[in-house]
Amino acid sequence: MPTARFLLWGGLVAAAGGAVLCVLGWYGISGERFAERQLPYLASCTVPGAALLVAGAVLVAAAVRTAPTVPGEPGASAADPTAGWTDPPPAPSSDGPPLRVPGGTLAHRPDCPLVADRADAVPAAGDPALAPCPVCEPWPP
């Protein structure tokens, strides 16, 4: 699932950046004897670093929660053997032949919002050089 992958990597990057900021803040504070000279390091490194650590943990937790589970793997629900399986993609809502825009490189379903109101859209006629539209997915990959 792309959303879970994005959340996971975003969380890991945020947590790593937060850890780096905390280390930099600690290093800056450790060289200062007086509290009033330590405050800039707290404000510029340690507090934002801690916030990034918390944000990273929240994003990783969200990624784990939204990731699909596959039956038979650890964490899969034994009560529901189909838990985590995705439904098949919906059938196309239009039965017409795929369309293309002159000069375009994508094939679209007739109800695709990218070609629905275009008068210059023509049938794709099975051109193998055309890639499927990522919005309407006119044929399975």
Short mmCIF file of N, CA, C and O in Angstrom, two decimals:
data_model
loop_
_atom_site.label_atom_id
_atom_site.label_comp_id
_atom_site.label_asym_id
_atom_site.label_seq_id
_atom_site.Cartn_x
_atom_site.Cartn_y
_atom_site.Cartn_z
N MET A 1 0.85 -1.17 0.00
CA MET A 1 0.00 0.00 0.00
C MET A 1 0.90 1.24 0.00
O MET A 1 1.71 1.42 0.90
N PRO A 2 0.79 2.10 -0.99
CA PRO A 2 1.68 3.25 -1.09
C PRO A 2 1.56 4.21 0.09
O PRO A 2 2.53 4.80 0.49
N THR A 3 0.37 4.38 0.65
CA THR A 3 0.20 5.30 1.76
C THR A 3 1.00 4.85 2.96
O THR A 3 1.67 5.64 3.61
N ALA A 4 0.95 3.56 3.27
CA ALA A 4 1.70 3.04 4.41
C ALA A 4 3.19 3.19 4.18
O ALA A 4 3.94 3.54 5.10
N ARG A 5 3.64 2.97 2.98
CA ARG A 5 5.06 3.12 2.67
C ARG A 5 5.50 4.57 2.82
O ARG A 5 6.55 4.86 3.37
N PHE A 6 4.68 5.50 2.35
CA PHE A 6 4.99 6.92 2.48
C PHE A 6 5.04 7.33 3.95
O PHE A 6 5.95 8.05 4.37
N LEU A 7 4.07 6.87 4.73
CA LEU A 7 4.06 7.20 6.15
C LEU A 7 5.28 6.61 6.86
O LEU A 7 5.89 7.27 7.71
N LEU A 8 5.63 5.38 6.52
CA LEU A 8 6.76 4.74 7.17
C LEU A 8 8.07 5.49 6.88
O LEU A 8 8.81 5.84 7.79
N TRP A 9 8.33 5.76 5.61
CA TRP A 9 9.58 6.44 5.26
C TRP A 9 9.59 7.88 5.77
O TRP A 9 10.62 8.39 6.21
N GLY A 10 8.46 8.54 5.70
CA GLY A 10 8.38 9.90 6.24
C GLY A 10 8.64 9.91 7.74
O GLY A 10 9.34 10.79 8.26
N GLY A 11 8.09 8.93 8.44
CA GLY A 11 8.32 8.84 9.88
C GLY A 11 9.76 8.54 10.21
O GLY A 11 10.33 9.11 11.16
N LEU A 12 10.38 7.64 9.45
CA LEU A 12 11.77 7.32 9.71
C LEU A 12 12.69 8.52 9.45
O LEU A 12 13.62 8.78 10.20
N VAL A 13 12.41 9.26 8.37
CA VAL A 13 13.22 10.44 8.06
C VAL A 13 13.02 11.52 9.13
O VAL A 13 13.99 12.15 9.58
N ALA A 14 11.78 11.72 9.56
CA ALA A 14 11.51 12.72 10.60
C ALA A 14 12.21 12.33 11.91
O ALA A 14 12.81 13.18 12.58
N ALA A 15 12.14 11.06 12.29
CA ALA A 15 12.78 10.62 13.52
C ALA A 15 14.30 10.74 13.43
O ALA A 15 14.95 11.16 14.39
N ALA A 16 14.87 10.42 12.28
CA ALA A 16 16.32 10.54 12.11
C ALA A 16 16.73 12.01 12.19
O ALA A 16 17.74 12.36 12.83
N GLY A 17 15.98 12.89 11.53
CA GLY A 17 16.29 14.32 11.61
C GLY A 17 16.15 14.84 13.03
O GLY A 17 16.96 15.66 13.49
N GLY A 18 15.15 14.37 13.75
CA GLY A 18 14.98 14.78 15.14
C GLY A 18 16.12 14.31 16.02
O GLY A 18 16.60 15.04 16.90
N ALA A 19 16.59 13.09 15.77
CA ALA A 19 17.71 12.57 16.55
C ALA A 19 18.97 13.40 16.28
O ALA A 19 19.72 13.73 17.22
N VAL A 20 19.20 13.76 15.03
CA VAL A 20 20.37 14.58 14.70
C VAL A 20 20.28 15.94 15.38
O VAL A 20 21.25 16.44 15.96
N LEU A 21 19.09 16.56 15.35
CA LEU A 21 18.93 17.86 16.00
C LEU A 21 19.14 17.76 17.51
O LEU A 21 19.74 18.65 18.13
N CYS A 22 18.64 16.69 18.13
CA CYS A 22 18.83 16.53 19.57
C CYS A 22 20.30 16.37 19.92
O CYS A 22 20.79 16.92 20.91
N VAL A 23 21.03 15.61 19.12
CA VAL A 23 22.46 15.43 19.37
C VAL A 23 23.19 16.76 19.20
O VAL A 23 24.06 17.12 20.01
N LEU A 24 22.85 17.51 18.16
CA LEU A 24 23.49 18.81 17.96
C LEU A 24 23.17 19.77 19.12
O LEU A 24 24.04 20.52 19.58
N GLY A 25 21.93 19.75 19.58
CA GLY A 25 21.56 20.59 20.72
C GLY A 25 22.30 20.19 21.98
O GLY A 25 22.80 21.05 22.74
N TRP A 26 22.40 18.89 22.23
CA TRP A 26 23.13 18.43 23.40
C TRP A 26 24.60 18.84 23.32
O TRP A 26 25.19 19.28 24.30
N TYR A 27 25.19 18.69 22.14
CA TYR A 27 26.59 19.05 21.97
C TYR A 27 26.80 20.55 22.22
O TYR A 27 27.78 20.96 22.86
N GLY A 28 25.89 21.37 21.73
CA GLY A 28 26.01 22.82 21.95
C GLY A 28 25.81 23.19 23.41
O GLY A 28 26.53 24.04 23.95
N ILE A 29 24.85 22.57 24.06
CA ILE A 29 24.60 22.86 25.47
C ILE A 29 25.76 22.40 26.34
O ILE A 29 26.12 23.06 27.31
N SER A 30 26.37 21.27 26.00
CA SER A 30 27.43 20.73 26.84
C SER A 30 28.65 21.64 26.90
O SER A 30 29.44 21.54 27.84
N GLY A 31 28.81 22.51 25.95
CA GLY A 31 29.97 23.41 25.95
C GLY A 31 29.71 24.73 26.65
O GLY A 31 30.59 25.57 26.73
N GLU A 32 28.49 24.95 27.11
CA GLU A 32 28.15 26.22 27.76
C GLU A 32 27.91 26.01 29.26
O GLU A 32 27.22 25.09 29.67
N ARG A 33 28.49 26.90 30.07
CA ARG A 33 28.39 26.76 31.52
C ARG A 33 27.14 27.42 32.07
O ARG A 33 26.51 26.91 32.99
N PHE A 34 26.74 28.53 31.49
CA PHE A 34 25.63 29.31 32.03
C PHE A 34 24.33 28.99 31.28
O PHE A 34 24.33 28.81 30.06
N ALA A 35 23.22 28.97 32.03
CA ALA A 35 21.92 28.60 31.46
C ALA A 35 21.48 29.57 30.36
O ALA A 35 20.88 29.15 29.37
N GLU A 36 21.77 30.87 30.55
CA GLU A 36 21.33 31.83 29.53
C GLU A 36 22.04 31.64 28.20
O GLU A 36 21.54 32.02 27.16
N ARG A 37 23.19 31.00 28.20
CA ARG A 37 23.89 30.72 26.95
C ARG A 37 23.48 29.36 26.37
O ARG A 37 23.81 29.04 25.24
N GLN A 38 22.77 28.56 27.15
CA GLN A 38 22.29 27.26 26.68
C GLN A 38 20.93 27.37 26.00
O GLN A 38 20.56 26.51 25.19
N LEU A 39 20.17 28.43 26.33
CA LEU A 39 18.81 28.58 25.79
C LEU A 39 18.76 28.60 24.26
O LEU A 39 17.84 28.00 23.68
N PRO A 40 19.68 29.26 23.56
CA PRO A 40 19.59 29.22 22.09
C PRO A 40 19.69 27.80 21.52
O PRO A 40 19.03 27.47 20.53
N TYR A 41 20.48 26.95 22.16
CA TYR A 41 20.59 25.57 21.68
C TYR A 41 19.30 24.80 21.95
O TYR A 41 18.88 23.96 21.15
N LEU A 42 18.67 25.07 23.08
CA LEU A 42 17.38 24.44 23.37
C LEU A 42 16.33 24.87 22.35
O LEU A 42 15.57 24.04 21.85
N ALA A 43 16.30 26.17 22.06
CA ALA A 43 15.27 26.69 21.17
C ALA A 43 15.49 26.29 19.71
O ALA A 43 14.53 26.06 18.98
N SER A 44 16.75 26.18 19.29
CA SER A 44 16.99 25.94 17.87
C SER A 44 17.22 24.48 17.52
O SER A 44 17.05 24.10 16.36
N CYS A 45 17.62 23.66 18.49
CA CYS A 45 17.92 22.26 18.16
C CYS A 45 17.12 21.26 18.98
O CYS A 45 16.47 20.38 18.43
N THR A 46 17.18 21.36 20.28
CA THR A 46 16.63 20.31 21.12
C THR A 46 15.11 20.24 21.05
O THR A 46 14.55 19.15 20.89
N VAL A 47 14.43 21.35 21.17
CA VAL A 47 12.96 21.33 21.14
C VAL A 47 12.44 20.91 19.76
O VAL A 47 11.60 20.01 19.67
N PRO A 48 12.93 21.49 18.64
CA PRO A 48 12.47 21.00 17.33
C PRO A 48 12.86 19.53 17.09
O PRO A 48 12.12 18.78 16.47
N GLY A 49 14.03 19.13 17.61
CA GLY A 49 14.43 17.73 17.46
C GLY A 49 13.49 16.79 18.18
O GLY A 49 13.11 15.74 17.66
N ALA A 50 13.08 17.17 19.39
CA ALA A 50 12.13 16.33 20.13
C ALA A 50 10.78 16.30 19.42
O ALA A 50 10.12 15.25 19.37
N ALA A 51 10.37 17.43 18.85
CA ALA A 51 9.10 17.45 18.11
C ALA A 51 9.17 16.54 16.89
O ALA A 51 8.21 15.83 16.57
N LEU A 52 10.31 16.55 16.20
CA LEU A 52 10.46 15.66 15.04
C LEU A 52 10.49 14.19 15.46
O LEU A 52 9.97 13.33 14.74
N LEU A 53 11.08 13.90 16.60
CA LEU A 53 11.06 12.52 17.10
C LEU A 53 9.63 12.05 17.36
O LEU A 53 9.24 10.94 16.99
N VAL A 54 8.82 12.90 17.99
CA VAL A 54 7.43 12.55 18.27
C VAL A 54 6.65 12.41 16.97
O VAL A 54 5.88 11.45 16.79
N ALA A 55 6.84 13.35 16.04
CA ALA A 55 6.14 13.26 14.76
C ALA A 55 6.53 12.00 14.00
O ALA A 55 5.69 11.34 13.39
N GLY A 56 7.81 11.66 14.02
CA GLY A 56 8.26 10.44 13.36
C GLY A 56 7.63 9.21 13.97
O GLY A 56 7.21 8.28 13.26
N ALA A 57 7.54 9.17 15.30
CA ALA A 57 6.92 8.02 15.97
C ALA A 57 5.44 7.91 15.60
O ALA A 57 4.93 6.81 15.37
N VAL A 58 4.76 9.04 15.51
CA VAL A 58 3.34 9.03 15.14
C VAL A 58 3.17 8.53 13.70
O VAL A 58 2.28 7.72 13.41
N LEU A 59 4.03 8.99 12.79
CA LEU A 59 3.93 8.56 11.39
C LEU A 59 4.24 7.07 11.24
O LEU A 59 3.56 6.37 10.48
N VAL A 60 5.23 6.57 11.95
CA VAL A 60 5.55 5.14 11.88
C VAL A 60 4.40 4.32 12.46
O VAL A 60 4.01 3.29 11.89
N ALA A 61 3.80 4.78 13.55
CA ALA A 61 2.65 4.07 14.13
C ALA A 61 1.47 4.07 13.16
O ALA A 61 0.77 3.05 13.02
N ALA A 62 1.26 5.18 12.47
CA ALA A 62 0.18 5.23 11.49
C ALA A 62 0.46 4.29 10.32
O ALA A 62 -0.44 3.66 9.78
N ALA A 63 1.73 4.19 9.93
CA ALA A 63 2.09 3.28 8.84
C ALA A 63 1.85 1.83 9.23
O ALA A 63 1.33 1.04 8.44
N VAL A 64 2.21 1.49 10.46
CA VAL A 64 1.99 0.12 10.92
C VAL A 64 0.49 -0.18 11.00
O VAL A 64 0.05 -1.27 10.66
N ARG A 65 -0.27 0.80 11.42
CA ARG A 65 -1.72 0.59 11.55
C ARG A 65 -2.42 0.46 10.20
O ARG A 65 -3.38 -0.29 10.07
N THR A 66 -1.96 1.19 9.18
CA THR A 66 -2.63 1.15 7.89
C THR A 66 -2.07 0.09 6.96
O THR A 66 -2.65 -0.17 5.91
N ALA A 67 -0.94 -0.53 7.31
CA ALA A 67 -0.35 -1.55 6.44
C ALA A 67 -1.26 -2.78 6.42
O ALA A 67 -1.78 -3.20 7.45
N PRO A 68 -1.49 -3.35 5.23
CA PRO A 68 -2.34 -4.54 5.17
C PRO A 68 -1.62 -5.75 5.76
O PRO A 68 -0.40 -5.85 5.68
N THR A 69 -2.39 -6.61 6.38
CA THR A 69 -1.82 -7.85 6.90
C THR A 69 -2.19 -8.98 5.96
O THR A 69 -3.27 -9.00 5.37
N VAL A 70 -1.29 -9.90 5.78
CA VAL A 70 -1.52 -11.04 4.91
C VAL A 70 -1.76 -12.25 5.79
O VAL A 70 -1.00 -12.50 6.72
N PRO A 71 -2.82 -13.03 5.54
CA PRO A 71 -3.08 -14.20 6.36
C PRO A 71 -1.87 -15.14 6.36
O PRO A 71 -1.21 -15.33 5.36
N GLY A 72 -1.57 -15.69 7.53
CA GLY A 72 -0.45 -16.60 7.66
C GLY A 72 0.81 -15.90 8.14
O GLY A 72 1.76 -16.54 8.52
N GLU A 73 0.84 -14.55 8.12
CA GLU A 73 1.99 -13.81 8.60
C GLU A 73 1.73 -13.40 10.04
O GLU A 73 0.59 -13.31 10.48
N PRO A 74 2.79 -13.14 10.79
CA PRO A 74 2.59 -12.66 12.16
C PRO A 74 1.77 -11.38 12.17
O PRO A 74 1.97 -10.49 11.35
N GLY A 75 0.85 -11.28 13.08
CA GLY A 75 -0.01 -10.11 13.19
C GLY A 75 -1.31 -10.25 12.41
O GLY A 75 -2.18 -9.41 12.50
N ALA A 76 -1.47 -11.32 11.62
CA ALA A 76 -2.71 -11.50 10.87
C ALA A 76 -3.78 -12.02 11.81
O ALA A 76 -3.51 -12.75 12.76
N SER A 77 -5.00 -11.65 11.55
CA SER A 77 -6.11 -12.07 12.39
C SER A 77 -6.49 -13.51 12.08
O SER A 77 -6.74 -13.87 10.94
N ALA A 78 -6.51 -14.34 13.12
CA ALA A 78 -6.89 -15.73 12.93
C ALA A 78 -8.40 -15.87 12.78
O ALA A 78 -8.88 -16.82 12.18
N ALA A 79 -9.15 -14.92 13.34
CA ALA A 79 -10.61 -15.02 13.28
C ALA A 79 -11.13 -14.75 11.88
O ALA A 79 -12.13 -15.32 11.46
N ASP A 80 -10.49 -13.86 11.15
CA ASP A 80 -10.93 -13.52 9.81
C ASP A 80 -9.81 -13.86 8.82
O ASP A 80 -8.85 -13.11 8.70
N PRO A 81 -9.90 -14.99 8.11
CA PRO A 81 -8.81 -15.38 7.21
C PRO A 81 -8.62 -14.46 6.02
O PRO A 81 -7.60 -14.50 5.37
N THR A 82 -9.61 -13.63 5.72
CA THR A 82 -9.47 -12.71 4.58
C THR A 82 -9.07 -11.31 5.02
O THR A 82 -9.05 -10.39 4.21
N ALA A 83 -8.73 -11.13 6.30
CA ALA A 83 -8.34 -9.80 6.79
C ALA A 83 -7.07 -9.36 6.07
O ALA A 83 -6.12 -10.10 5.96
N GLY A 84 -7.07 -8.13 5.61
CA GLY A 84 -5.91 -7.58 4.93
C GLY A 84 -5.92 -7.77 3.42
O GLY A 84 -5.13 -7.17 2.73
N TRP A 85 -6.79 -8.64 2.91
CA TRP A 85 -6.86 -8.82 1.46
C TRP A 85 -7.63 -7.67 0.88
O TRP A 85 -8.63 -7.22 1.41
N THR A 86 -7.17 -7.20 -0.24
CA THR A 86 -7.88 -6.10 -0.89
C THR A 86 -8.88 -6.66 -1.88
O THR A 86 -8.70 -7.75 -2.43
N ASP A 87 -9.93 -5.93 -2.09
CA ASP A 87 -10.93 -6.32 -3.07
C ASP A 87 -10.35 -6.14 -4.46
O ASP A 87 -9.46 -5.31 -4.67
N PRO A 88 -10.86 -6.89 -5.44
CA PRO A 88 -10.37 -6.69 -6.80
C PRO A 88 -10.71 -5.29 -7.27
O PRO A 88 -11.65 -4.67 -6.78
N PRO A 89 -9.95 -4.76 -8.23
CA PRO A 89 -10.25 -3.41 -8.70
C PRO A 89 -11.64 -3.36 -9.30
O PRO A 89 -12.13 -4.34 -9.86
N PRO A 90 -12.31 -2.23 -9.16
CA PRO A 90 -13.66 -2.13 -9.70
C PRO A 90 -13.65 -2.24 -11.22
O PRO A 90 -12.70 -1.86 -11.89
N ALA A 91 -14.75 -2.78 -11.72
CA ALA A 91 -14.89 -2.90 -13.17
C ALA A 91 -15.01 -1.51 -13.78
O ALA A 91 -15.51 -0.59 -13.14
N PRO A 92 -14.52 -1.34 -14.99
CA PRO A 92 -14.66 -0.02 -15.62
C PRO A 92 -16.13 0.39 -15.67
O PRO A 92 -17.02 -0.42 -15.90
N SER A 93 -16.35 1.67 -15.45
CA SER A 93 -17.72 2.14 -15.46
C SER A 93 -18.20 2.48 -16.86
O SER A 93 -19.35 2.82 -17.05
N SER A 94 -17.33 2.39 -17.83
CA SER A 94 -17.75 2.61 -19.21
C SER A 94 -17.19 1.47 -20.06
O SER A 94 -16.06 1.03 -19.87
N ASP A 95 -17.99 1.00 -20.99
CA ASP A 95 -17.60 -0.13 -21.81
C ASP A 95 -17.01 0.28 -23.15
O ASP A 95 -16.69 -0.57 -23.96
N GLY A 96 -16.85 1.56 -23.40
CA GLY A 96 -16.34 2.02 -24.69
C GLY A 96 -14.86 1.71 -24.84
O GLY A 96 -14.17 1.36 -23.88
N PRO A 97 -14.35 1.83 -26.04
CA PRO A 97 -12.93 1.56 -26.27
C PRO A 97 -12.07 2.65 -25.63
O PRO A 97 -12.51 3.77 -25.43
N PRO A 98 -10.82 2.32 -25.29
CA PRO A 98 -9.93 3.33 -24.72
C PRO A 98 -9.72 4.50 -25.69
O PRO A 98 -9.74 4.33 -26.89
N LEU A 99 -9.52 5.68 -25.11
CA LEU A 99 -9.32 6.89 -25.90
C LEU A 99 -7.92 7.43 -25.67
O LEU A 99 -7.25 7.09 -24.70
N ARG A 100 -7.48 8.26 -26.60
CA ARG A 100 -6.22 8.97 -26.46
C ARG A 100 -6.40 10.38 -26.97
O ARG A 100 -7.30 10.68 -27.76
N VAL A 101 -5.54 11.26 -26.54
CA VAL A 101 -5.52 12.63 -27.02
C VAL A 101 -4.44 12.68 -28.10
O VAL A 101 -3.37 12.10 -27.92
N PRO A 102 -4.69 13.31 -29.23
CA PRO A 102 -3.65 13.39 -30.26
C PRO A 102 -2.35 13.93 -29.69
O PRO A 102 -2.33 14.95 -29.02
N GLY A 103 -1.29 13.19 -29.94
CA GLY A 103 0.02 13.56 -29.42
C GLY A 103 0.27 13.08 -28.01
O GLY A 103 1.35 13.24 -27.48
N GLY A 104 -0.75 12.47 -27.37
CA GLY A 104 -0.60 12.00 -26.00
C GLY A 104 0.05 10.62 -25.95
O GLY A 104 0.14 9.91 -26.95
N THR A 105 0.48 10.23 -24.77
CA THR A 105 1.15 8.94 -24.59
C THR A 105 0.37 8.00 -23.70
O THR A 105 0.85 6.92 -23.38
N LEU A 106 -0.85 8.39 -23.29
CA LEU A 106 -1.64 7.58 -22.37
C LEU A 106 -2.96 7.16 -23.01
O LEU A 106 -3.55 7.90 -23.80
N ALA A 107 -3.41 5.96 -22.66
CA ALA A 107 -4.74 5.49 -23.05
C ALA A 107 -5.68 5.70 -21.87
O ALA A 107 -5.31 5.44 -20.72
N HIS A 108 -6.89 6.18 -22.13
CA HIS A 108 -7.86 6.51 -21.09
C HIS A 108 -9.17 5.80 -21.33
O HIS A 108 -9.53 5.52 -22.48
N ARG A 109 -9.91 5.54 -20.25
CA ARG A 109 -11.30 5.09 -20.39
C ARG A 109 -12.12 6.29 -20.82
O ARG A 109 -11.76 7.44 -20.54
N PRO A 110 -13.25 6.06 -21.51
CA PRO A 110 -14.06 7.20 -21.95
C PRO A 110 -14.57 8.08 -20.81
O PRO A 110 -14.79 9.27 -21.00
N ASP A 111 -14.73 7.52 -19.61
CA ASP A 111 -15.22 8.32 -18.49
C ASP A 111 -14.10 8.94 -17.65
O ASP A 111 -14.34 9.54 -16.62
N CYS A 112 -12.86 8.83 -18.11
CA CYS A 112 -11.73 9.41 -17.39
C CYS A 112 -11.88 10.93 -17.34
O CYS A 112 -12.17 11.56 -18.36
N PRO A 113 -11.67 11.56 -16.19
CA PRO A 113 -11.82 13.01 -16.10
C PRO A 113 -10.82 13.77 -16.95
O PRO A 113 -11.03 14.94 -17.26
N LEU A 114 -9.74 13.12 -17.37
CA LEU A 114 -8.75 13.81 -18.19
C LEU A 114 -9.17 13.94 -19.65
O LEU A 114 -8.64 14.78 -20.37
N VAL A 115 -10.09 13.08 -20.11
CA VAL A 115 -10.53 13.16 -21.51
C VAL A 115 -12.05 13.26 -21.65
O VAL A 115 -12.55 13.33 -22.77
N ALA A 116 -12.79 13.27 -20.56
CA ALA A 116 -14.25 13.22 -20.63
C ALA A 116 -14.84 14.39 -21.41
O ALA A 116 -15.79 14.21 -22.16
N ASP A 117 -14.32 15.58 -21.26
CA ASP A 117 -14.90 16.75 -21.92
C ASP A 117 -14.08 17.22 -23.12
O ASP A 117 -14.29 18.32 -23.62
N ARG A 118 -13.18 16.39 -23.59
CA ARG A 118 -12.33 16.80 -24.72
C ARG A 118 -12.94 16.32 -26.02
O ARG A 118 -13.19 15.13 -26.21
N ALA A 119 -13.14 17.24 -26.93
CA ALA A 119 -13.71 16.89 -28.23
C ALA A 119 -12.67 16.26 -29.15
O ALA A 119 -13.02 15.56 -30.10
N ASP A 120 -11.39 16.47 -28.87
CA ASP A 120 -10.35 15.96 -29.76
C ASP A 120 -9.87 14.56 -29.37
O ASP A 120 -8.95 14.03 -29.98
N ALA A 121 -10.49 13.93 -28.35
CA ALA A 121 -10.10 12.57 -27.96
C ALA A 121 -10.55 11.59 -29.03
O ALA A 121 -11.68 11.65 -29.52
N VAL A 122 -9.64 10.69 -29.43
CA VAL A 122 -9.92 9.70 -30.48
C VAL A 122 -9.69 8.30 -29.92
O VAL A 122 -8.97 8.14 -28.93
N PRO A 123 -10.28 7.26 -30.53
CA PRO A 123 -10.03 5.90 -30.04
C PRO A 123 -8.55 5.56 -30.11
O PRO A 123 -7.83 5.93 -31.04
N ALA A 124 -8.08 4.82 -29.11
CA ALA A 124 -6.67 4.46 -29.03
C ALA A 124 -6.32 3.37 -30.02
O ALA A 124 -5.17 3.23 -30.42
N ALA A 125 -7.25 2.56 -30.41
CA ALA A 125 -7.09 1.51 -31.42
C ALA A 125 -5.97 0.53 -31.07
O ALA A 125 -5.25 0.06 -31.93
N GLY A 126 -5.80 0.23 -29.79
CA GLY A 126 -4.85 -0.78 -29.37
C GLY A 126 -3.40 -0.46 -29.65
O GLY A 126 -2.61 -1.36 -29.90
N ASP A 127 -3.02 0.79 -29.65
CA ASP A 127 -1.64 1.19 -29.90
C ASP A 127 -0.76 0.67 -28.76
O ASP A 127 -0.93 1.06 -27.60
N PRO A 128 0.22 -0.21 -29.04
CA PRO A 128 1.04 -0.78 -27.96
C PRO A 128 1.98 0.24 -27.32
O PRO A 128 2.51 -0.01 -26.24
N ALA A 129 2.21 1.37 -27.96
CA ALA A 129 3.12 2.37 -27.41
C ALA A 129 2.46 3.19 -26.31
O ALA A 129 3.14 3.93 -25.60
N LEU A 130 1.14 3.08 -26.16
CA LEU A 130 0.44 3.87 -25.15
C LEU A 130 0.54 3.20 -23.79
O LEU A 130 0.39 1.99 -23.65
N ALA A 131 0.78 4.01 -22.78
CA ALA A 131 0.79 3.54 -21.40
C ALA A 131 -0.62 3.75 -20.82
O ALA A 131 -1.34 4.64 -21.26
N PRO A 132 -1.01 2.94 -19.83
CA PRO A 132 -2.32 3.15 -19.21
C PRO A 132 -2.32 4.42 -18.35
O PRO A 132 -1.32 4.74 -17.71
N CYS A 133 -3.41 5.11 -18.37
CA CYS A 133 -3.56 6.32 -17.56
C CYS A 133 -3.53 5.94 -16.07
O CYS A 133 -4.22 5.01 -15.66
N PRO A 134 -2.75 6.64 -15.25
CA PRO A 134 -2.72 6.30 -13.83
C PRO A 134 -3.98 6.71 -13.08
O PRO A 134 -4.22 6.25 -11.97
N VAL A 135 -4.83 7.55 -13.68
CA VAL A 135 -6.05 7.98 -13.02
C VAL A 135 -7.17 6.97 -13.22
O VAL A 135 -7.81 6.53 -12.27
N CYS A 136 -7.38 6.54 -14.47
CA CYS A 136 -8.53 5.67 -14.74
C CYS A 136 -8.17 4.21 -14.96
O CYS A 136 -9.03 3.36 -14.96
N GLU A 137 -6.90 3.89 -15.19
CA GLU A 137 -6.42 2.53 -15.41
C GLU A 137 -7.32 1.77 -16.38
O GLU A 137 -8.11 0.93 -15.99
N PRO A 138 -7.20 2.03 -17.67
CA PRO A 138 -8.11 1.44 -18.64
C PRO A 138 -7.95 -0.08 -18.79
O PRO A 138 -8.88 -0.74 -19.21
N TRP A 139 -6.83 -0.64 -18.46
CA TRP A 139 -6.66 -2.08 -18.49
C TRP A 139 -5.75 -2.49 -17.34
O TRP A 139 -4.97 -1.69 -16.84
N PRO A 140 -5.85 -3.75 -16.92
CA PRO A 140 -5.01 -4.18 -15.81
C PRO A 140 -3.53 -4.14 -16.20
O PRO A 140 -3.20 -4.32 -17.38
N PRO A 141 -2.64 -3.92 -15.21
CA PRO A 141 -1.21 -3.83 -15.52
C PRO A 141 -0.65 -5.16 -15.98
O PRO A 141 -1.14 -6.19 -15.76
#
